[in-house]
């Protein structure tokens, strides 16, 4: 039997629609819950020898909501605690669109986290400036809102500098890190801050925001995240390394495809000379 062009196109469209429906169902029912533990070595320029092997846990983009449940978050915190990191970074977007109905629940679930050198957090574009940070602070998280704090680990100083999502100008970031004499780690929800960090020769930036693209299609890739210099994982620009986490939750649609949620364990290593 010879099919007409119209019949071929109709068959193709039906097949494609079925495939997309199947992918969507898979992404909704399965992959968005398929939590991974990502372990990555991160090269850091000027890393003191004593800090080689330091392990940083990263959990970001929780997006606690009707689509991201207590069990989803509890599973993530348990997996992260099971890795026993030296310190933990929370990268923002703890709820979706500032939904105050989930602020306390998100903070309570994240409040189970602890590490020998502390738990530190920044705000994302979905977080309000008062309720969410207050809820986290009350549960032992040190929030950095355009602020810097110094840690001493293994006899070496680490300056953690945390910026708000809307802090974008290089001069504003420079003011926050000015005077830092230890290893500077910039906590920036948006990985586009790699540009400013590289200009300031900040050795390491930890980010989220992209969800790794959330939906990563064959060949086309992470279409929704192509505007970012690094969509997921480790990357470098000049003397600056960056890690971008795929995060835990979802936004816009409760689906992940070829992009499972993650908690991350980063092991700092000296950058090759």
Coordinates of C-alpha atoms in Angstrom, one line a residue:
X1 CA 0.0 0.0 0.0
X2 CA 1.3 3.4 -0.9
X3 CA 0.5 6.2 1.6
X4 CA -0.2 9.7 0.4
X5 CA 1.8 12.7 1.7
X6 CA -1.1 13.8 3.9
X7 CA -1.4 10.3 5.4
X8 CA 2.4 10.2 6.1
X9 CA 2.2 13.6 7.8
X10 CA -0.8 12.6 9.8
X11 CA 0.9 9.4 10.9
X12 CA 4.0 11.3 11.9
X13 CA 2.1 13.9 13.8
X14 CA 0.1 11.3 15.7
X15 CA 3.3 9.4 16.5
X16 CA 5.0 12.5 17.7
X17 CA 2.1 13.6 19.8
X18 CA 2.0 10.1 21.4
X19 CA 5.7 10.2 22.1
X20 CA 5.5 13.6 23.7
X21 CA 2.6 12.5 25.8
X22 CA 4.5 9.5 26.9
X23 CA 7.6 11.6 27.7
X24 CA 5.5 14.0 29.7
X25 CA 3.9 11.2 31.7
X26 CA 7.4 9.7 32.3
X27 CA 8.7 13.0 33.4
X28 CA 5.8 13.7 35.7
X29 CA 5.3 10.3 37.3
X30 CA 8.9 9.1 37.5
X31 CA 11.9 11.3 36.6
X32 CA 11.0 14.3 38.7
X33 CA 11.3 12.0 41.7
X34 CA 14.4 10.1 40.5
X35 CA 16.8 11.9 42.9
X36 CA 20.5 11.5 42.1
X37 CA 23.6 12.3 44.2
X38 CA 26.1 14.1 42.0
X39 CA 29.7 13.8 43.1
X40 CA 32.1 16.2 41.4
X41 CA 35.7 17.3 41.8
X42 CA 35.9 21.0 41.3
X43 CA 39.3 22.7 40.4
X44 CA 39.9 25.8 42.4
X45 CA 42.7 28.3 41.6
X46 CA 44.9 29.2 44.6
X47 CA 43.3 26.5 46.8
X48 CA 45.4 26.1 49.9
X49 CA 46.8 22.6 50.2
X50 CA 45.0 22.0 53.5
X51 CA 41.6 22.6 51.8
X52 CA 42.2 20.0 49.1
X53 CA 39.5 17.3 49.6
X54 CA 37.1 19.6 51.3
X55 CA 33.5 18.4 50.6
X56 CA 30.7 20.9 50.1
X57 CA 27.1 19.7 49.9
X58 CA 24.8 21.7 47.7
X59 CA 21.0 21.7 47.7
X60 CA 19.1 24.3 45.7
X61 CA 15.8 25.1 43.9
X62 CA 13.6 23.1 46.3
X63 CA 10.5 24.8 45.1
X64 CA 8.4 23.4 47.9
X65 CA 4.8 23.4 46.6
X66 CA 1.9 21.2 45.8
X67 CA 4.1 19.5 43.2
X68 CA 7.2 19.1 45.5
X69 CA 6.2 17.2 48.6
X70 CA 7.4 16.8 52.1
X71 CA 8.7 13.4 51.1
X72 CA 10.6 14.8 48.1
X73 CA 12.4 17.3 50.3
X74 CA 13.0 14.8 53.2
X75 CA 14.4 12.3 50.8
X76 CA 16.9 14.9 49.5
X77 CA 18.0 16.1 52.9
X78 CA 18.5 12.5 54.1
X79 CA 20.6 11.7 51.0
X80 CA 22.7 14.8 51.5
X81 CA 23.2 14.1 55.2
X82 CA 24.2 10.5 54.3
X83 CA 27.2 12.0 52.4
X84 CA 28.5 13.8 55.5
X85 CA 29.7 16.9 53.8
X86 CA 32.0 19.4 55.6
X87 CA 29.6 22.3 55.0
X88 CA 26.3 22.7 53.2
X89 CA 25.1 25.4 50.8
X90 CA 21.4 26.1 50.1
X91 CA 21.1 27.9 46.8
X92 CA 17.7 29.6 46.9
X93 CA 14.2 29.2 45.5
X94 CA 12.9 27.3 48.6
X95 CA 9.2 27.8 47.5
X96 CA 7.6 28.8 44.2
X97 CA 6.5 32.4 43.5
X98 CA 7.0 33.3 47.2
X99 CA 4.1 31.1 48.2
X100 CA 3.9 31.7 52.0
X101 CA 1.8 28.6 52.4
X102 CA 4.9 26.5 52.1
X103 CA 7.6 28.8 53.7
X104 CA 7.5 27.1 57.1
X105 CA 7.2 23.6 55.7
X106 CA 10.2 24.2 53.5
X107 CA 12.3 25.7 56.3
X108 CA 11.3 22.9 58.7
X109 CA 12.4 20.2 56.2
X110 CA 15.7 22.0 55.4
X111 CA 16.2 22.6 59.1
X112 CA 17.2 18.9 59.5
X113 CA 20.4 19.6 57.7
X114 CA 23.7 20.1 59.7
X115 CA 27.4 20.0 58.9
X116 CA 30.6 20.4 61.0
X117 CA 31.2 23.8 59.5
X118 CA 27.6 25.0 59.2
X119 CA 24.7 25.4 56.8
X120 CA 24.6 28.6 54.7
X121 CA 21.9 29.9 52.4
X122 CA 21.1 32.6 49.8
X123 CA 17.9 33.7 48.2
X124 CA 16.6 33.0 44.7
X125 CA 14.2 34.9 42.6
X126 CA 11.2 33.0 43.9
X127 CA 11.9 33.9 47.6
X128 CA 10.6 36.9 49.5
X129 CA 13.1 39.0 51.4
X130 CA 11.7 38.5 54.9
X131 CA 9.6 35.4 55.7
X132 CA 11.7 32.8 54.0
X133 CA 15.1 33.9 55.3
X134 CA 13.6 34.4 58.8
X135 CA 12.2 30.9 58.8
X136 CA 15.5 29.4 57.7
X137 CA 17.5 31.4 60.2
X138 CA 15.2 30.2 63.0
X139 CA 16.3 26.7 62.1
X140 CA 20.0 27.3 62.1
X141 CA 20.7 28.3 58.6
X142 CA 23.0 31.3 58.2
X143 CA 21.6 33.4 55.4
X144 CA 23.8 35.6 53.4
X145 CA 21.9 38.5 51.8
X146 CA 24.6 40.6 50.0
X147 CA 26.9 39.7 52.8
X148 CA 30.1 37.8 53.6
X149 CA 31.1 35.5 56.4
X150 CA 34.5 34.0 57.2
X151 CA 35.1 30.4 58.1
X152 CA 38.3 28.8 59.3
X153 CA 38.6 25.2 58.2
X154 CA 41.8 23.2 58.7
X155 CA 43.6 26.4 59.7
X156 CA 42.7 28.2 56.4
X157 CA 40.2 31.0 55.9
X158 CA 37.3 30.7 53.5
X159 CA 35.2 33.8 52.8
X160 CA 31.6 32.9 51.7
X161 CA 30.0 35.8 49.9
X162 CA 26.3 35.4 49.2
X163 CA 24.4 37.7 46.9
X164 CA 20.7 38.2 46.2
X165 CA 19.3 37.2 42.8
X166 CA 18.9 40.9 41.9
X167 CA 22.4 41.9 42.8
X168 CA 24.0 41.9 39.4
X169 CA 26.4 44.8 39.0
X170 CA 30.1 44.0 39.2
X171 CA 30.7 47.0 41.5
X172 CA 28.1 45.7 44.0
X173 CA 29.7 42.3 44.1
X174 CA 33.1 43.8 44.3
X175 CA 32.0 45.7 47.4
X176 CA 30.8 42.5 49.1
X177 CA 34.1 40.7 48.5
X178 CA 36.4 43.7 49.1
X179 CA 38.8 43.0 52.0
X180 CA 38.5 39.2 51.8
X181 CA 41.8 37.5 52.3
X182 CA 40.8 33.9 52.4
X183 CA 39.6 31.6 49.6
X184 CA 36.5 33.5 48.2
X185 CA 33.5 31.4 47.3
X186 CA 30.6 33.3 45.7
X187 CA 27.1 32.0 46.3
X188 CA 25.0 33.3 43.4
X189 CA 21.6 31.8 42.5
X190 CA 21.9 32.9 38.9
X191 CA 24.9 31.4 37.0
X192 CA 25.1 34.4 34.8
X193 CA 27.1 36.0 37.6
X194 CA 30.0 34.0 36.3
X195 CA 30.8 37.0 34.1
X196 CA 31.2 39.3 37.1
X197 CA 33.0 36.7 39.2
X198 CA 35.6 36.0 36.5
X199 CA 36.2 39.7 36.1
X200 CA 36.9 39.9 39.8
X201 CA 39.0 36.7 39.7
X202 CA 36.8 35.0 42.3
X203 CA 38.0 31.4 42.3
X204 CA 34.7 29.5 42.9
X205 CA 31.0 30.2 42.3
X206 CA 28.1 28.0 43.3
X207 CA 24.8 28.4 41.6
X208 CA 21.4 26.9 40.7
X209 CA 18.4 28.5 39.0
X210 CA 18.6 26.6 35.7
X211 CA 17.1 23.3 36.9
X212 CA 19.6 21.9 34.5
X213 CA 17.1 22.9 31.8
X214 CA 14.5 20.6 33.5
X215 CA 13.5 19.3 30.1
X216 CA 16.5 18.2 28.0
X217 CA 15.6 17.0 24.6
X218 CA 17.7 14.8 22.3
X219 CA 19.8 16.9 19.9
X220 CA 18.1 20.2 20.9
X221 CA 19.3 19.9 24.5
X222 CA 18.1 22.2 27.3
X223 CA 16.3 24.7 25.3
X224 CA 14.9 26.7 28.2
X225 CA 18.4 27.2 29.7
X226 CA 20.5 28.1 26.7
X227 CA 20.9 31.7 27.8
X228 CA 23.1 30.6 30.7
X229 CA 26.9 30.2 30.4
X230 CA 26.8 26.9 32.3
X231 CA 23.5 24.9 32.4
X232 CA 24.6 22.2 34.8
X233 CA 27.7 20.8 36.3
X234 CA 31.2 22.1 36.5
X235 CA 32.6 24.8 34.1
X236 CA 35.4 27.4 34.0
X237 CA 36.0 30.8 32.7
X238 CA 39.5 32.2 33.0
X239 CA 40.6 31.6 36.6
X240 CA 37.0 31.1 37.9
X241 CA 35.3 27.7 38.4
X242 CA 31.6 27.3 38.7
X243 CA 29.2 24.5 39.7
X244 CA 25.6 24.8 38.7
X245 CA 23.2 22.4 40.3
X246 CA 20.1 20.9 38.6
X247 CA 18.3 21.4 41.8
X248 CA 15.5 19.5 43.4
X249 CA 12.1 20.9 42.3
X250 CA 10.3 22.0 39.2
X251 CA 8.7 25.2 38.0
X252 CA 6.1 26.0 35.3
X253 CA 5.4 22.3 34.7
X254 CA 5.9 19.4 37.2
X255 CA 8.0 17.5 34.7
X256 CA 11.7 16.5 34.3
X257 CA 13.0 14.8 31.2
X258 CA 16.7 13.6 30.8
X259 CA 17.4 15.9 33.8
X260 CA 16.8 14.2 37.2
X261 CA 16.8 16.2 40.4
X262 CA 20.0 16.2 42.4
X263 CA 21.8 16.9 45.6
X264 CA 25.5 17.5 45.0
X265 CA 28.7 16.8 46.8
X266 CA 31.6 18.9 45.6
X267 CA 35.2 18.0 46.4
X268 CA 37.6 20.9 46.1
X269 CA 40.8 20.2 44.3
X270 CA 43.7 22.4 43.2
X271 CA 43.4 23.7 39.6
X272 CA 46.0 22.5 37.2
X273 CA 48.7 25.1 36.7

